[in-house]
XYZ file of C-alpha atoms in Angstrom:
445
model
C 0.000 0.000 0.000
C 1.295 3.170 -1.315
C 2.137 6.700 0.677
C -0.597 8.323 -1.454
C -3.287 5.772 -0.721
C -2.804 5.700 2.686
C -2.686 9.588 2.627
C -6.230 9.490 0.646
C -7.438 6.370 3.274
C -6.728 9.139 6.102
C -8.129 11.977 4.595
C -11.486 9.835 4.286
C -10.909 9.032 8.367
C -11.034 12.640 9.084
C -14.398 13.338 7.228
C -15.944 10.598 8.759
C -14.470 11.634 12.173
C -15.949 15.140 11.942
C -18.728 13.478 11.288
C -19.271 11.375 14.492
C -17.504 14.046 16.833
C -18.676 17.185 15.754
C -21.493 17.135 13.186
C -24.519 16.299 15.236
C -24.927 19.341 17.958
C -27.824 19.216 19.993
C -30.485 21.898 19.252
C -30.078 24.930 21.921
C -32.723 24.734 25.302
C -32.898 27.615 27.750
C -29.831 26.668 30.378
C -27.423 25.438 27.685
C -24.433 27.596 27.321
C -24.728 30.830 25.091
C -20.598 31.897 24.425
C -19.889 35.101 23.278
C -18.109 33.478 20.160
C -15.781 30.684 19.337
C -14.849 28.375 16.602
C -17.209 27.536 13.406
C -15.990 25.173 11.262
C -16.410 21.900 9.466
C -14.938 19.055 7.928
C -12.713 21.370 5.531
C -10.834 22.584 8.488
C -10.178 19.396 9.692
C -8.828 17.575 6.291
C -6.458 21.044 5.646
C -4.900 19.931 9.136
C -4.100 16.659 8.814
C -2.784 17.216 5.013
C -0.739 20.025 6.701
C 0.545 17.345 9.103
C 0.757 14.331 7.416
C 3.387 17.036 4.979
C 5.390 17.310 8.888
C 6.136 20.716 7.484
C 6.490 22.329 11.157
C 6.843 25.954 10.283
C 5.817 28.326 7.883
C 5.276 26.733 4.498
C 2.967 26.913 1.521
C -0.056 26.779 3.537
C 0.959 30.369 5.234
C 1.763 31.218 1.597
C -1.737 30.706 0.426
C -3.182 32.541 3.377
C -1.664 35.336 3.171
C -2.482 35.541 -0.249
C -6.157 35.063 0.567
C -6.300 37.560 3.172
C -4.180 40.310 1.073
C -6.640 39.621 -1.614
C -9.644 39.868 0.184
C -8.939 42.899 1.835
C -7.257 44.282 -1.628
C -4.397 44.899 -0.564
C -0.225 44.422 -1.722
C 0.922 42.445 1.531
C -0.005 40.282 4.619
C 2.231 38.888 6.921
C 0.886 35.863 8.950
C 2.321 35.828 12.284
C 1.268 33.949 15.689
C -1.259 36.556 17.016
C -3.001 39.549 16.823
C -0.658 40.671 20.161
C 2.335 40.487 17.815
C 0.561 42.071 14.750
C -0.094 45.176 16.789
C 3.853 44.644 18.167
C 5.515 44.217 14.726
C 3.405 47.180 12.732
C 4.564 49.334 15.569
C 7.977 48.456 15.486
C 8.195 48.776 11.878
C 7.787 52.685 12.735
C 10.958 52.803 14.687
C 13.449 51.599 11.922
C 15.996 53.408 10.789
C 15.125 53.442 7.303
C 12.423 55.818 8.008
C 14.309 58.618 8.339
C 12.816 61.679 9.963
C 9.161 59.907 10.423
C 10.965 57.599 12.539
C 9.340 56.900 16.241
C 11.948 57.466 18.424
C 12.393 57.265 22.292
C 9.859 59.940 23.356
C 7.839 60.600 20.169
C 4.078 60.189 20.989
C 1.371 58.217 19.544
C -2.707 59.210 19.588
C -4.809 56.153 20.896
C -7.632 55.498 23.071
C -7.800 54.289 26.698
C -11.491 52.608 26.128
C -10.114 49.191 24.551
C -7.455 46.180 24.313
C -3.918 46.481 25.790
C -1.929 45.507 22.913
C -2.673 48.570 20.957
C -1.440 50.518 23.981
C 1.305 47.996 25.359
C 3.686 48.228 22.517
C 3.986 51.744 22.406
C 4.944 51.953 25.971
C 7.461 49.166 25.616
C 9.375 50.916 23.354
C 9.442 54.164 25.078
C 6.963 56.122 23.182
C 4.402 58.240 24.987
C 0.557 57.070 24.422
C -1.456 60.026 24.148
C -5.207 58.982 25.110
C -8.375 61.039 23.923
C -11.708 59.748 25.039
C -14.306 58.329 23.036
C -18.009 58.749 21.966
C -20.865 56.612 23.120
C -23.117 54.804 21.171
C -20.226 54.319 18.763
C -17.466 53.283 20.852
C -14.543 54.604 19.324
C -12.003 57.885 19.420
C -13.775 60.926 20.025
C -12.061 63.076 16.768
C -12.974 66.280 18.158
C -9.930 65.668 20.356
C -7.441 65.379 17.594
C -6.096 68.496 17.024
C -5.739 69.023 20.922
C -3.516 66.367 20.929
C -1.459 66.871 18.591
C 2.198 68.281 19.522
C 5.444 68.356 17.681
C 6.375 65.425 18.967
C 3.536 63.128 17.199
C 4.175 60.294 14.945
C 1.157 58.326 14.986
C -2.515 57.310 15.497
C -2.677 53.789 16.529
C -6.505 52.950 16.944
C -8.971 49.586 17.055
C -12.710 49.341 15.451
C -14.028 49.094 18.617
C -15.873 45.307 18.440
C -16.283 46.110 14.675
C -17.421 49.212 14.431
C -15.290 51.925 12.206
C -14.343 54.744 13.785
C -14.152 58.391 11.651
C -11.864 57.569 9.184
C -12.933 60.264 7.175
C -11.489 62.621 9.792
C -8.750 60.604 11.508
C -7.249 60.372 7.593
C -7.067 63.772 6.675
C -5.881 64.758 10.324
C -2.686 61.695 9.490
C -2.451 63.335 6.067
C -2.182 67.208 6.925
C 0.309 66.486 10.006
C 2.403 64.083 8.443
C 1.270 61.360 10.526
C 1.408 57.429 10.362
C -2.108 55.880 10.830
C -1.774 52.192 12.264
C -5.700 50.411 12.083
C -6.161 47.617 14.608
C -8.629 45.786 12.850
C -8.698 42.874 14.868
C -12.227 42.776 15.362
C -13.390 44.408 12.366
C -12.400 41.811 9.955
C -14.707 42.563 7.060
C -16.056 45.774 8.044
C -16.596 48.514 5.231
C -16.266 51.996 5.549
C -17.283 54.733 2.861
C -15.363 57.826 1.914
C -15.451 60.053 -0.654
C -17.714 57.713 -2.731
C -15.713 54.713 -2.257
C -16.298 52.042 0.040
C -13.256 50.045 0.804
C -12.836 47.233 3.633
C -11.510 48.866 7.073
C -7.731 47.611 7.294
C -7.061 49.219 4.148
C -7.149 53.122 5.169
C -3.784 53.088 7.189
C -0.251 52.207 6.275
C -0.462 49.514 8.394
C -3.383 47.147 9.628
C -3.351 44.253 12.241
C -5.498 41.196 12.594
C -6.371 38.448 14.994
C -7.498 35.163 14.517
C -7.959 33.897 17.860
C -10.713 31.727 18.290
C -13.299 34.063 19.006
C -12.478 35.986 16.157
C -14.053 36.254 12.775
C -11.764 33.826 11.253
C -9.572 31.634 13.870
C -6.218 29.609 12.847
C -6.375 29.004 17.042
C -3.645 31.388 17.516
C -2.764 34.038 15.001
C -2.401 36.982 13.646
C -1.152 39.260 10.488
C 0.018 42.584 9.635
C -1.191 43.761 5.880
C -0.243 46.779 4.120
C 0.259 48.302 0.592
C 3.827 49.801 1.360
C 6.636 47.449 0.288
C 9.203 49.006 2.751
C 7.082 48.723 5.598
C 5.908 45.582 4.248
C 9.876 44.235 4.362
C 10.360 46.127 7.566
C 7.424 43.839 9.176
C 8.753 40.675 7.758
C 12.349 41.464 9.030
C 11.239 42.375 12.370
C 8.977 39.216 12.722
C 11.693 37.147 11.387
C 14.585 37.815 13.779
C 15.516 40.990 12.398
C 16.654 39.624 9.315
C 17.619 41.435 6.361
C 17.654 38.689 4.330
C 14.221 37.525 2.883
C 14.518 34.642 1.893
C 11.335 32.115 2.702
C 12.285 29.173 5.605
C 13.956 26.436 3.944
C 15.144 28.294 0.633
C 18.408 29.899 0.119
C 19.553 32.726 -2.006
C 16.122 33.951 -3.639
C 17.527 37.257 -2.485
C 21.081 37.089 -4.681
C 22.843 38.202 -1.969
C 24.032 35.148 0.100
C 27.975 35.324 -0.274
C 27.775 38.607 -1.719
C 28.072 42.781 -0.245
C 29.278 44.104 3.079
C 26.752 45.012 6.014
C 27.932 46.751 9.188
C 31.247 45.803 10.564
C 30.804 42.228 9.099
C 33.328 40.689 6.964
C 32.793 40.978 3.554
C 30.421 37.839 2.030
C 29.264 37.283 5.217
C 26.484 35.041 4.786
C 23.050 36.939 4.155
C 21.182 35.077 6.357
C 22.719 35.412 9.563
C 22.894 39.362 8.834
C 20.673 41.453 11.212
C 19.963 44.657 10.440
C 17.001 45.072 12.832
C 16.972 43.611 16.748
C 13.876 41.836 15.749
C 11.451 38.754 17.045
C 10.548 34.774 16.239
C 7.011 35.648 15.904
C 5.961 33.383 12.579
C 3.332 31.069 12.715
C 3.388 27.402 11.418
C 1.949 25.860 8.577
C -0.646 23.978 10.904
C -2.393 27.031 12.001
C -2.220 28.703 8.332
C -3.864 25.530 6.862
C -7.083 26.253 8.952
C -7.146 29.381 7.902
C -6.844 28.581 4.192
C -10.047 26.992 4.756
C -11.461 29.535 7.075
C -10.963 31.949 4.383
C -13.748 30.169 1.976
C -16.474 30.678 4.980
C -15.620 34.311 5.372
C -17.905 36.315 3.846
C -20.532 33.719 4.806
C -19.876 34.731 8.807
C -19.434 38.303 8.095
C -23.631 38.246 6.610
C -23.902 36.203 9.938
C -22.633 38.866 11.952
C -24.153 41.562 10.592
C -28.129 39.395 10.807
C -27.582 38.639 14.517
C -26.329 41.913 15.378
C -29.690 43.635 13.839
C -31.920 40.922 15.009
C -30.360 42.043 18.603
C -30.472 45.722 17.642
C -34.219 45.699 16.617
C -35.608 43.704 19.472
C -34.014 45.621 22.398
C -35.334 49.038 20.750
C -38.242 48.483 23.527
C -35.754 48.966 26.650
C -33.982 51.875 24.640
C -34.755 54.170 27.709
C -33.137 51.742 30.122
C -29.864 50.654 28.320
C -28.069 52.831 25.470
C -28.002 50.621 22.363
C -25.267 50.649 20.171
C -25.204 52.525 16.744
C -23.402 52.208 13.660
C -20.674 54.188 12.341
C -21.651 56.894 10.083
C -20.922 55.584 6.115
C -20.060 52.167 7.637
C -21.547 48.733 7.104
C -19.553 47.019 10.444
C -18.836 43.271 10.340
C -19.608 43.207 14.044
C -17.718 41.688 16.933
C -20.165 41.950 19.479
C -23.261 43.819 20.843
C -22.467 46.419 23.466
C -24.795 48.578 25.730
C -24.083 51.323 28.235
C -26.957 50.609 31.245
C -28.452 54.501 31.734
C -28.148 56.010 35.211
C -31.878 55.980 35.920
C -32.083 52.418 34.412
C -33.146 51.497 38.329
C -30.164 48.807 38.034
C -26.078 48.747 37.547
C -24.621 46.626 34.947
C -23.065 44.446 37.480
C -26.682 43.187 38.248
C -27.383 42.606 34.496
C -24.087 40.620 33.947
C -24.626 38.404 36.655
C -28.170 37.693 35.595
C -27.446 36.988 31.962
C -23.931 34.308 33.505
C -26.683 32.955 36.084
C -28.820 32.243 32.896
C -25.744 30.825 31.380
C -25.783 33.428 28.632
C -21.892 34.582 28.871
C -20.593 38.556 28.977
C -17.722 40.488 28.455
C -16.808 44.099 29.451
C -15.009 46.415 27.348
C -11.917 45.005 27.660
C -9.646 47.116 29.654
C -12.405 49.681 30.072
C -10.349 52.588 31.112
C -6.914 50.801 30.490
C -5.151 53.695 32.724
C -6.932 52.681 35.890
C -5.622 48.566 35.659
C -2.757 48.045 37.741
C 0.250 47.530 35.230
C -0.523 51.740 35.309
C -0.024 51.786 39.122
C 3.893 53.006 38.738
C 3.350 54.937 36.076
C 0.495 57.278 38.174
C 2.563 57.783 40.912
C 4.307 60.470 38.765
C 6.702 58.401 36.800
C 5.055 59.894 33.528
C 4.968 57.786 30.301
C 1.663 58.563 28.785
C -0.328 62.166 28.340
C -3.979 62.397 28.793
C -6.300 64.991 26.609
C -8.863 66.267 28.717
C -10.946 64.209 30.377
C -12.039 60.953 29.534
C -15.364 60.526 31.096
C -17.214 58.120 29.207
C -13.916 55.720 28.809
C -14.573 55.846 32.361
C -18.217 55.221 32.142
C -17.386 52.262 29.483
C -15.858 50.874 32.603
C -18.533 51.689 34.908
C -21.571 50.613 33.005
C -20.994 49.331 29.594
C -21.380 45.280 28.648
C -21.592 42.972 25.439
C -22.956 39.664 24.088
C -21.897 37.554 21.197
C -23.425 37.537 17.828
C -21.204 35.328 16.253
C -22.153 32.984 13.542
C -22.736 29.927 16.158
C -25.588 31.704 16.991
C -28.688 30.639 15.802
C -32.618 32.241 16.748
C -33.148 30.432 19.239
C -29.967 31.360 21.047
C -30.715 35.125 20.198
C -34.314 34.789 21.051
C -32.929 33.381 24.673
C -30.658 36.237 25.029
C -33.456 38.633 23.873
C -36.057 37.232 26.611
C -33.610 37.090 29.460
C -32.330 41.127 28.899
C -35.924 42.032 28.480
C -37.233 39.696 31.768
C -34.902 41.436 33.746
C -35.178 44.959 32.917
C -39.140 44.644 32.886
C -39.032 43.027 36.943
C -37.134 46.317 38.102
């Protein structure tokens, strides 16, 4: 019996294993567990897996190839670089800012960098890492995101950036945060992590969010919109950044050249760099202090297939999210519903409302109603990230960050603000359940 029979025999395992361990779910009954999100996925996922493995190709290989390909492509965009999460995407597109080749637009030690307080840490964390000064402006509510009537106030001769998420898939004014990048000069980094998908209109075109900013990060962490289980990937249209990401995620490289292939660059045994000798060997020349942060071929190979179901979750999405959106209209005077981005069609992350302060009840109460009913709950992440106590040295007047005015409904995020899932493992019934037990509680107080 042959290698490629036995490969085929296997292949025909796996479907019929999907089959008997993951095919026939239950239909949902009030009690079972409502998640905010998680995996979707079939038998495709499953056979891409085992073809990756059964190749024992352990790192990145053809398989990241292809995704990155697919993901460039469907955003329309030059470049993607898979790496092993969204954490490192955010890391790598903001190190790509400090090299050298940059020149004057450089982020140096002390150059500062527009962002929000009401969101994730690793938009925030990197910048701080590397000695840059976060500059926090608050944000708007219902939409969630930077408040751009801040902008100019923050802005000082020592700004490089805006670094900013689409807060649980919602665009934020990209319109205005643009042209404010444009006329100063600025680089504009878009988390998009969440917003995988999302669209957002300007100037009568309507391009996917992701592709407005020199730089764009994604995550593919299982509760994501696509998941490779861990994972991540910086995209772009700029071929110097683009080589700047790749170097810093590989090591700090300046060589190119794909794992396991020598000399596509020309330049193996061949120029001078630094102080090395001359001919030194291209790959083991460093010309950034860079990171292992690739991902293998076993996560990209989910994703290849992850990529064909796409656009199918994004419609997903978008259904629950209104289905949610119209039937909680009626308690619109007890909880502030969320609202979508002006010239924006979102590919949601989640559904998040702010609980009103004569709502008769805190949003403590209406979390731990909705876990007691098995339906889970997130907060806004951080909420304000400058009150969690990795901050705690930096308040007691160590400096490090700059804060523009006040940010009163970051803090109010924090105070009173919640989300549920509408991810495409929902189904009506799940909704329906979420629907009735918001509704039964706000109608007994």
């Amino acid at each position: 019996m042959g290698a490629d029979h036995l490969r085929k025999e296997i292949i025909e395992l796996t479907k019929k294993y999907y089959q008997e361990e993951f095919a026939n779910h239950k239909e949902f009954s009030p009690g079972d567990r409502i998640n905010y999100s998680g995996r979707v996925f079939d038998e495709d996922e499953l056979v891409y897996l085992v073809q990756a493995s059964l190749d024992f190709w352990l790192t990145t290989g053809h398989y990241a190839d292809e995704f990155e390909q697919n993901l460039a492509g469907f955003l329309g965009l030059k470049y993607a670089s898979l790496v092993n999460s969204g954490s490192s995407a955010n890391l790598l597109a903001f190190m790509a800012l400090t090299a050298p080749e940059l020149g004057v637009r450089r982020i140096e030690v002390g150059d500062e960098v527009i962002t929000v307080a009401a969101g994730f840490p690793t938009t925030v964390t990197p910048i701080i890492q590397y000695g840059a000064v976060p500059v926090f402006l608050d944000v708007t509510i219902p939409q969630y995101n930077v408040d751009v009537s801040k902008l100019e106030k923050a802005l000082s001769n020592r700004t490089k950036a805006v670094f900013l998420a689409h807060t649980l898939g919602n665009p934020f004014d990209l319109k205005t945060v643009k042209e404010f990048c444009t006329q100063n000069g600025l680089w504009l980094i878009e988390d998009n992590c969440d917003a995988l998908g999302s669209v957002y209109c300007m100037d009568g075109e309507c391009k996917k969010t992701g592709t407005f900013g020199d730089l764009s990060t994604y995550s593919f962490y299982p509760p994501h919109h696509i998941t490779l289980g861990e994972g991540g990937a910086v995209c772009t249209d700029n071929p110097l950044l683009n080589r700047l990401v790749n170097s810093y995620r590989d090591w700090g490289r300046d060589c190119w050249c794909k794992s396991g292939v020598d000399n596509t660059c020309g330049r193996r045994h061949a120029g001078r760099f630094g102080q090395l000798p001359e001919g030194y060997d291209h790959k083991y020349v460093y010309s950034h202090f860079g990171y292992n942060l690739k991902a293998t071929d076993l996560q990209a190979s989910i994703g290849c297939a992850q990529m064909k179901k796409l656009p199918g979750f994004i419609e997903a999405r978008k259904k629950n999210w209104n289905k949610l959106r119209q039937e909680l209209e009626i308690v619109s005077d007890k909880i502030i519903l969320p609202e979508t981005a002006s010239n924006s069609d979102p590919s949601w992350f989640g559904f998040l409302m702010t609980v009103k302060e004569n709502a008769g009840f805190a949003r403590n109460e209406l979390a731990k109603h909705l876990e007691e009913r098995n339906i889970q709950t997130r907060y806004l992440f951080a909420g304000n990230f400058l009150k969690q106590p990795c901050f705690d040295a930096m308040r007691d007047g160590n400096g490090g960050y700059r804060v523009v005015d006040t940010l009163e409904n970051t803090d109010r995020i924090m105070s009173d603000s919640l989300w549920i899932g509408v991810y495409p493992g929902m189904d009506d019934r799940k909704l329906d359940f979420m629907v009735q037990s918001i509704l039964g509680f706000i109608h007994s107080r």
